[in-house]
Amino acid sequence: MRAKILIVEDENDIGSFMVRTLNRKGFNAIRAETGKEALRLVELEKPEVILLDIMLPDIDGFEICKRVSRQHPEISIIMVTARGEDVDKIRGLELGADDYIIKPFNPMELIARIKAVIRRTNKPDNSNEVVIGPLRIDYNCRQVYKNGVVLDLTPREFCLLKVFVNNLNKALTRDEILNWVWGEDYIGDTKTVDVHVRRLREKIEDDPSHPKYIETVWGKGYLFRKGD
């Protein structure tokens, strides 16, 4: 089955071009021109990936990203924006986006990013579960429990946690984490790692400002400890 991609873009020339390009490359591309229409199509069509413009005529892309990430964490989001400021990239990642691409972009780069997020989220897990203190990680169900309560982790956060758990007490560089979680073909920078680590800490740590599990290794990256 062809992967369904929802394009949220109000500029007709750009939106039509993206639909044609993706359909020619074997995807099932659909389009929304407003935020309201995008939210409706998310519920109706259940896309695998959303290409989400920030500047829309009604609801902005950040608000859509927040809602979709909360209600449908299984859907991957790539922010598409003409802005190049780091603050916009970071804000999108903090709200649940998996990646971002800046207009104008090369169509082949866009295709590569879509394929990369689909590969990462569809990657199977063959192991069972791991228990670390109050955390129980069920790889088959792709769920994490803390003190018996399921945590609302996105697919990317789950993959990040799995990488940490598979490398207990080992300091990992940001580049290593990027390669394992986002793939070697990921086109982005290490700020992505820092944003997702911060979000993961907020969900698994009792006190994210004084983490017990995910430690920062200055000048290198991060290290995951078992805790007490």
mmCIF file of C-alpha atoms in Angstrom:
data_model
loop_
_atom_site.group_PDB
_atom_site.id
_atom_site.type_symbol
_atom_site.label_atom_id
_atom_site.label_comp_id
_atom_site.label_asym_id
_atom_site.label_seq_id
_atom_site.Cartn_x
_atom_site.Cartn_y
_atom_site.Cartn_z
ATOM 1 C CA MET A 1 0.000 0.000 0.000
ATOM 2 C CA ARG A 2 1.263 3.471 -0.884
ATOM 3 C CA ALA A 3 2.136 5.669 2.081
ATOM 4 C CA LYS A 4 -0.402 8.464 2.517
ATOM 5 C CA ILE A 5 1.111 11.935 2.854
ATOM 6 C CA LEU A 6 -0.918 14.958 3.931
ATOM 7 C CA ILE A 7 0.444 18.222 2.527
ATOM 8 C CA VAL A 8 -0.701 21.305 4.460
ATOM 9 C CA GLU A 9 0.133 24.260 2.229
ATOM 10 C CA ASP A 10 -1.988 27.310 1.369
ATOM 11 C CA GLU A 11 0.111 28.509 -1.577
ATOM 12 C CA ASN A 12 -1.489 26.822 -4.587
ATOM 13 C CA ASP A 13 1.596 26.635 -6.830
ATOM 14 C CA ILE A 14 3.743 25.074 -4.115
ATOM 15 C CA GLY A 15 1.020 22.757 -2.851
ATOM 16 C CA SER A 16 0.108 21.492 -6.334
ATOM 17 C CA PHE A 17 3.776 20.929 -7.162
ATOM 18 C CA MET A 18 4.301 18.908 -3.968
ATOM 19 C CA VAL A 19 1.228 16.754 -4.662
ATOM 20 C CA ARG A 20 2.347 16.001 -8.227
ATOM 21 C CA THR A 21 5.921 15.271 -7.155
ATOM 22 C CA LEU A 22 4.954 12.874 -4.381
ATOM 23 C CA ASN A 23 2.359 11.050 -6.469
ATOM 24 C CA ARG A 24 4.926 10.534 -9.236
ATOM 25 C CA LYS A 25 7.277 9.039 -6.646
ATOM 26 C CA GLY A 26 4.719 6.449 -5.565
ATOM 27 C CA PHE A 27 3.103 8.144 -2.572
ATOM 28 C CA ASN A 28 -0.591 8.839 -2.063
ATOM 29 C CA ALA A 29 -0.494 12.616 -1.594
ATOM 30 C CA ILE A 30 -3.487 14.628 -0.431
ATOM 31 C CA ARG A 31 -3.611 18.327 0.363
ATOM 32 C CA ALA A 32 -5.190 20.766 2.805
ATOM 33 C CA GLU A 33 -5.050 24.527 2.313
ATOM 34 C CA THR A 34 -6.079 25.547 5.837
ATOM 35 C CA GLY A 35 -5.432 24.375 9.370
ATOM 36 C CA LYS A 36 -9.057 23.404 9.920
ATOM 37 C CA GLU A 37 -9.096 21.308 6.768
ATOM 38 C CA ALA A 38 -5.829 19.664 7.824
ATOM 39 C CA LEU A 39 -7.233 18.613 11.197
ATOM 40 C CA ARG A 40 -10.328 17.216 9.479
ATOM 41 C CA LEU A 41 -8.242 15.201 7.006
ATOM 42 C CA VAL A 42 -6.040 13.852 9.789
ATOM 43 C CA GLU A 43 -9.113 12.241 11.363
ATOM 44 C CA LEU A 44 -10.610 11.157 8.046
ATOM 45 C CA GLU A 45 -7.556 9.947 6.134
ATOM 46 C CA LYS A 46 -5.087 8.908 8.890
ATOM 47 C CA PRO A 47 -1.922 9.864 6.959
ATOM 48 C CA GLU A 48 1.459 8.386 7.838
ATOM 49 C CA VAL A 49 3.314 11.677 7.339
ATOM 50 C CA ILE A 50 2.243 15.327 7.403
ATOM 51 C CA LEU A 51 4.199 17.994 5.525
ATOM 52 C CA LEU A 52 3.163 20.991 7.561
ATOM 53 C CA ASP A 53 3.632 24.617 6.567
ATOM 54 C CA ILE A 54 3.881 27.060 9.475
ATOM 55 C CA MET A 55 2.212 30.089 7.915
ATOM 56 C CA LEU A 56 -1.455 29.246 7.286
ATOM 57 C CA PRO A 57 -4.490 31.534 6.952
ATOM 58 C CA ASP A 58 -6.303 30.296 10.067
ATOM 59 C CA ILE A 59 -4.564 27.958 12.536
ATOM 60 C CA ASP A 60 -0.769 28.148 12.372
ATOM 61 C CA GLY A 61 1.383 25.102 11.840
ATOM 62 C CA PHE A 62 2.727 25.111 15.398
ATOM 63 C CA GLU A 63 -0.772 24.700 16.847
ATOM 64 C CA ILE A 64 -1.603 21.926 14.384
ATOM 65 C CA CYS A 65 1.668 20.180 15.230
ATOM 66 C CA LYS A 66 0.847 20.324 18.938
ATOM 67 C CA ARG A 67 -2.654 18.911 18.473
ATOM 68 C CA VAL A 68 -1.672 16.123 16.102
ATOM 69 C CA SER A 69 1.334 15.066 18.198
ATOM 70 C CA ARG A 70 -0.866 14.837 21.268
ATOM 71 C CA GLN A 71 -3.780 13.017 19.637
ATOM 72 C CA HIS A 72 -1.939 10.943 17.001
ATOM 73 C CA PRO A 73 1.668 10.311 18.080
ATOM 74 C CA GLU A 74 1.944 7.598 15.421
ATOM 75 C CA ILE A 75 1.827 10.242 12.656
ATOM 76 C CA SER A 76 5.197 11.686 11.634
ATOM 77 C CA ILE A 77 5.369 15.456 11.061
ATOM 78 C CA ILE A 78 7.842 17.340 8.877
ATOM 79 C CA MET A 79 7.622 21.105 9.279
ATOM 80 C CA VAL A 80 7.896 22.947 5.950
ATOM 81 C CA THR A 81 8.694 26.624 6.300
ATOM 82 C CA ALA A 82 10.307 29.557 4.562
ATOM 83 C CA ARG A 83 11.803 30.600 7.854
ATOM 84 C CA GLY A 84 15.340 29.593 8.664
ATOM 85 C CA GLU A 85 15.626 30.775 12.252
ATOM 86 C CA ASP A 86 16.731 28.178 14.784
ATOM 87 C CA VAL A 87 13.961 29.239 17.166
ATOM 88 C CA ASP A 88 11.295 28.047 14.697
ATOM 89 C CA LYS A 89 13.067 24.740 14.132
ATOM 90 C CA ILE A 90 13.410 24.116 17.863
ATOM 91 C CA ARG A 91 9.840 25.141 18.604
ATOM 92 C CA GLY A 92 8.514 22.709 16.009
ATOM 93 C CA LEU A 93 10.613 19.863 17.405
ATOM 94 C CA GLU A 94 9.510 20.650 20.943
ATOM 95 C CA LEU A 95 5.868 20.482 19.865
ATOM 96 C CA GLY A 96 6.328 17.022 18.382
ATOM 97 C CA ALA A 97 7.685 17.451 14.850
ATOM 98 C CA ASP A 98 10.061 14.739 13.656
ATOM 99 C CA ASP A 99 11.958 16.828 11.133
ATOM 100 C CA TYR A 100 11.915 20.126 9.255
ATOM 101 C CA ILE A 101 12.757 21.363 5.779
ATOM 102 C CA ILE A 102 13.209 24.965 4.654
ATOM 103 C CA LYS A 103 11.693 26.426 1.469
ATOM 104 C CA PRO A 104 12.857 26.541 -1.223
ATOM 105 C CA PHE A 105 13.918 22.900 -1.106
ATOM 106 C CA ASN A 106 15.159 20.280 -3.543
ATOM 107 C CA PRO A 107 12.337 17.795 -4.306
ATOM 108 C CA MET A 108 14.746 14.880 -3.915
ATOM 109 C CA GLU A 109 15.675 16.090 -0.436
ATOM 110 C CA LEU A 110 11.981 16.187 0.461
ATOM 111 C CA ILE A 111 11.483 12.620 -0.796
ATOM 112 C CA ALA A 112 14.536 11.463 1.169
ATOM 113 C CA ARG A 113 13.236 12.992 4.393
ATOM 114 C CA ILE A 114 9.795 11.420 3.954
ATOM 115 C CA LYS A 115 11.279 7.979 3.300
ATOM 116 C CA ALA A 116 13.584 8.362 6.297
ATOM 117 C CA VAL A 117 10.791 9.127 8.783
ATOM 118 C CA ILE A 118 8.683 6.256 7.396
ATOM 119 C CA ARG A 119 11.594 3.821 7.754
ATOM 120 C CA ARG A 120 12.280 4.908 11.312
ATOM 121 C CA THR A 121 8.691 4.654 12.525
ATOM 122 C CA ASN A 122 8.033 1.325 10.761
ATOM 123 C CA LYS A 123 11.198 -0.376 11.987
ATOM 124 C CA PRO A 124 10.157 -3.595 13.802
ATOM 125 C CA ASP A 125 11.243 -4.518 17.300
ATOM 126 C CA ASN A 126 11.929 -8.205 17.961
ATOM 127 C CA SER A 127 12.796 -8.110 21.660
ATOM 128 C CA ASN A 128 10.285 -8.224 24.501
ATOM 129 C CA GLU A 129 10.687 -5.837 27.402
ATOM 130 C CA VAL A 130 13.192 -4.266 29.759
ATOM 131 C CA VAL A 131 12.630 -3.073 33.323
ATOM 132 C CA ILE A 132 14.772 -0.266 34.762
ATOM 133 C CA GLY A 133 13.652 0.941 38.162
ATOM 134 C CA PRO A 134 10.072 2.211 37.803
ATOM 135 C CA LEU A 135 10.298 2.070 33.996
ATOM 136 C CA ARG A 136 9.037 -0.888 31.978
ATOM 137 C CA ILE A 137 9.742 -0.768 28.248
ATOM 138 C CA ASP A 138 7.593 -3.082 26.126
ATOM 139 C CA TYR A 139 9.250 -3.308 22.719
ATOM 140 C CA ASN A 140 6.532 -5.430 21.108
ATOM 141 C CA CYS A 141 3.756 -2.973 21.996
ATOM 142 C CA ARG A 142 6.119 0.010 21.727
ATOM 143 C CA GLN A 143 4.943 1.366 25.055
ATOM 144 C CA VAL A 144 6.711 2.603 28.159
ATOM 145 C CA TYR A 145 5.273 2.426 31.665
ATOM 146 C CA LYS A 146 6.374 4.317 34.752
ATOM 147 C CA ASN A 147 5.102 2.886 38.028
ATOM 148 C CA GLY A 148 2.524 0.985 36.003
ATOM 149 C CA VAL A 149 1.211 4.064 34.173
ATOM 150 C CA VAL A 150 1.707 4.240 30.404
ATOM 151 C CA LEU A 151 3.737 7.244 29.222
ATOM 152 C CA ASP A 152 2.715 9.248 26.163
ATOM 153 C CA LEU A 153 5.900 8.895 24.119
ATOM 154 C CA THR A 154 6.122 9.728 20.422
ATOM 155 C CA PRO A 155 7.665 7.117 18.086
ATOM 156 C CA ARG A 156 10.876 9.147 17.988
ATOM 157 C CA GLU A 157 11.063 9.417 21.783
ATOM 158 C CA PHE A 158 10.518 5.663 22.069
ATOM 159 C CA CYS A 159 13.327 4.994 19.606
ATOM 160 C CA LEU A 160 15.602 7.410 21.485
ATOM 161 C CA LEU A 161 14.893 5.665 24.782
ATOM 162 C CA LYS A 162 15.595 2.285 23.207
ATOM 163 C CA VAL A 163 18.999 3.489 21.975
ATOM 164 C CA PHE A 164 19.845 4.718 25.478
ATOM 165 C CA VAL A 165 18.720 1.479 27.130
ATOM 166 C CA ASN A 166 20.722 -0.583 24.646
ATOM 167 C CA ASN A 167 23.804 1.444 25.616
ATOM 168 C CA LEU A 168 23.479 1.670 29.399
ATOM 169 C CA ASN A 169 26.257 3.586 31.160
ATOM 170 C CA LYS A 170 27.882 4.443 27.827
ATOM 171 C CA ALA A 171 28.424 8.056 26.803
ATOM 172 C CA LEU A 172 26.978 8.600 23.326
ATOM 173 C CA THR A 173 27.816 11.534 21.105
ATOM 174 C CA ARG A 174 25.026 13.552 19.532
ATOM 175 C CA ASP A 175 26.168 12.363 16.092
ATOM 176 C CA GLU A 176 25.919 8.726 17.194
ATOM 177 C CA ILE A 177 22.411 9.327 18.504
ATOM 178 C CA LEU A 178 21.429 11.078 15.262
ATOM 179 C CA ASN A 179 22.639 8.120 13.191
ATOM 180 C CA TRP A 180 20.810 5.517 15.287
ATOM 181 C CA VAL A 181 17.533 7.346 15.871
ATOM 182 C CA TRP A 182 17.182 9.487 12.749
ATOM 183 C CA GLY A 183 19.312 7.431 10.345
ATOM 184 C CA GLU A 184 22.581 8.143 8.586
ATOM 185 C CA ASP A 185 20.701 9.832 5.736
ATOM 186 C CA TYR A 186 19.134 12.391 8.071
ATOM 187 C CA ILE A 187 19.825 15.952 6.967
ATOM 188 C CA GLY A 188 19.795 18.126 10.058
ATOM 189 C CA ASP A 189 21.833 19.216 13.045
ATOM 190 C CA THR A 190 22.395 18.026 16.599
ATOM 191 C CA LYS A 191 19.894 20.502 18.080
ATOM 192 C CA THR A 192 17.322 17.850 17.158
ATOM 193 C CA VAL A 193 18.919 15.479 19.691
ATOM 194 C CA ASP A 194 18.937 18.085 22.464
ATOM 195 C CA VAL A 195 15.256 18.922 21.932
ATOM 196 C CA HIS A 196 14.153 15.280 22.001
ATOM 197 C CA VAL A 197 16.301 14.480 25.036
ATOM 198 C CA ARG A 198 14.672 17.376 26.879
ATOM 199 C CA ARG A 199 11.207 16.122 25.965
ATOM 200 C CA LEU A 200 12.059 12.549 26.989
ATOM 201 C CA ARG A 201 13.423 13.740 30.323
ATOM 202 C CA GLU A 202 10.159 15.559 31.014
ATOM 203 C CA LYS A 203 8.299 12.270 30.636
ATOM 204 C CA ILE A 204 10.526 9.739 32.400
ATOM 205 C CA GLU A 205 12.349 11.759 35.053
ATOM 206 C CA ASP A 206 10.868 12.719 38.444
ATOM 207 C CA ASP A 207 12.787 16.001 38.269
ATOM 208 C CA PRO A 208 13.868 16.810 34.667
ATOM 209 C CA SER A 209 16.129 19.638 35.870
ATOM 210 C CA HIS A 210 18.077 17.094 37.966
ATOM 211 C CA PRO A 211 17.880 13.948 35.805
ATOM 212 C CA LYS A 212 18.436 10.568 37.384
ATOM 213 C CA TYR A 213 18.619 8.572 34.159
ATOM 214 C CA ILE A 214 19.640 10.718 31.176
ATOM 215 C CA GLU A 215 22.807 12.571 32.113
ATOM 216 C CA THR A 216 24.526 15.239 30.048
ATOM 217 C CA VAL A 217 28.166 14.448 29.326
ATOM 218 C CA TRP A 218 29.709 17.839 28.702
ATOM 219 C CA GLY A 219 31.672 18.046 25.494
ATOM 220 C CA LYS A 220 30.359 14.685 24.281
ATOM 221 C CA GLY A 221 26.619 14.018 24.479
ATOM 222 C CA TYR A 222 24.443 11.946 26.794
ATOM 223 C CA LEU A 223 24.607 8.865 28.991
ATOM 224 C CA PHE A 224 21.765 6.714 30.375
ATOM 225 C CA ARG A 225 22.176 5.240 33.859
ATOM 226 C CA LYS A 226 20.056 2.622 35.577
ATOM 227 C CA GLY A 227 19.572 4.894 38.567
ATOM 228 C CA ASP A 228 19.575 3.690 42.165
#
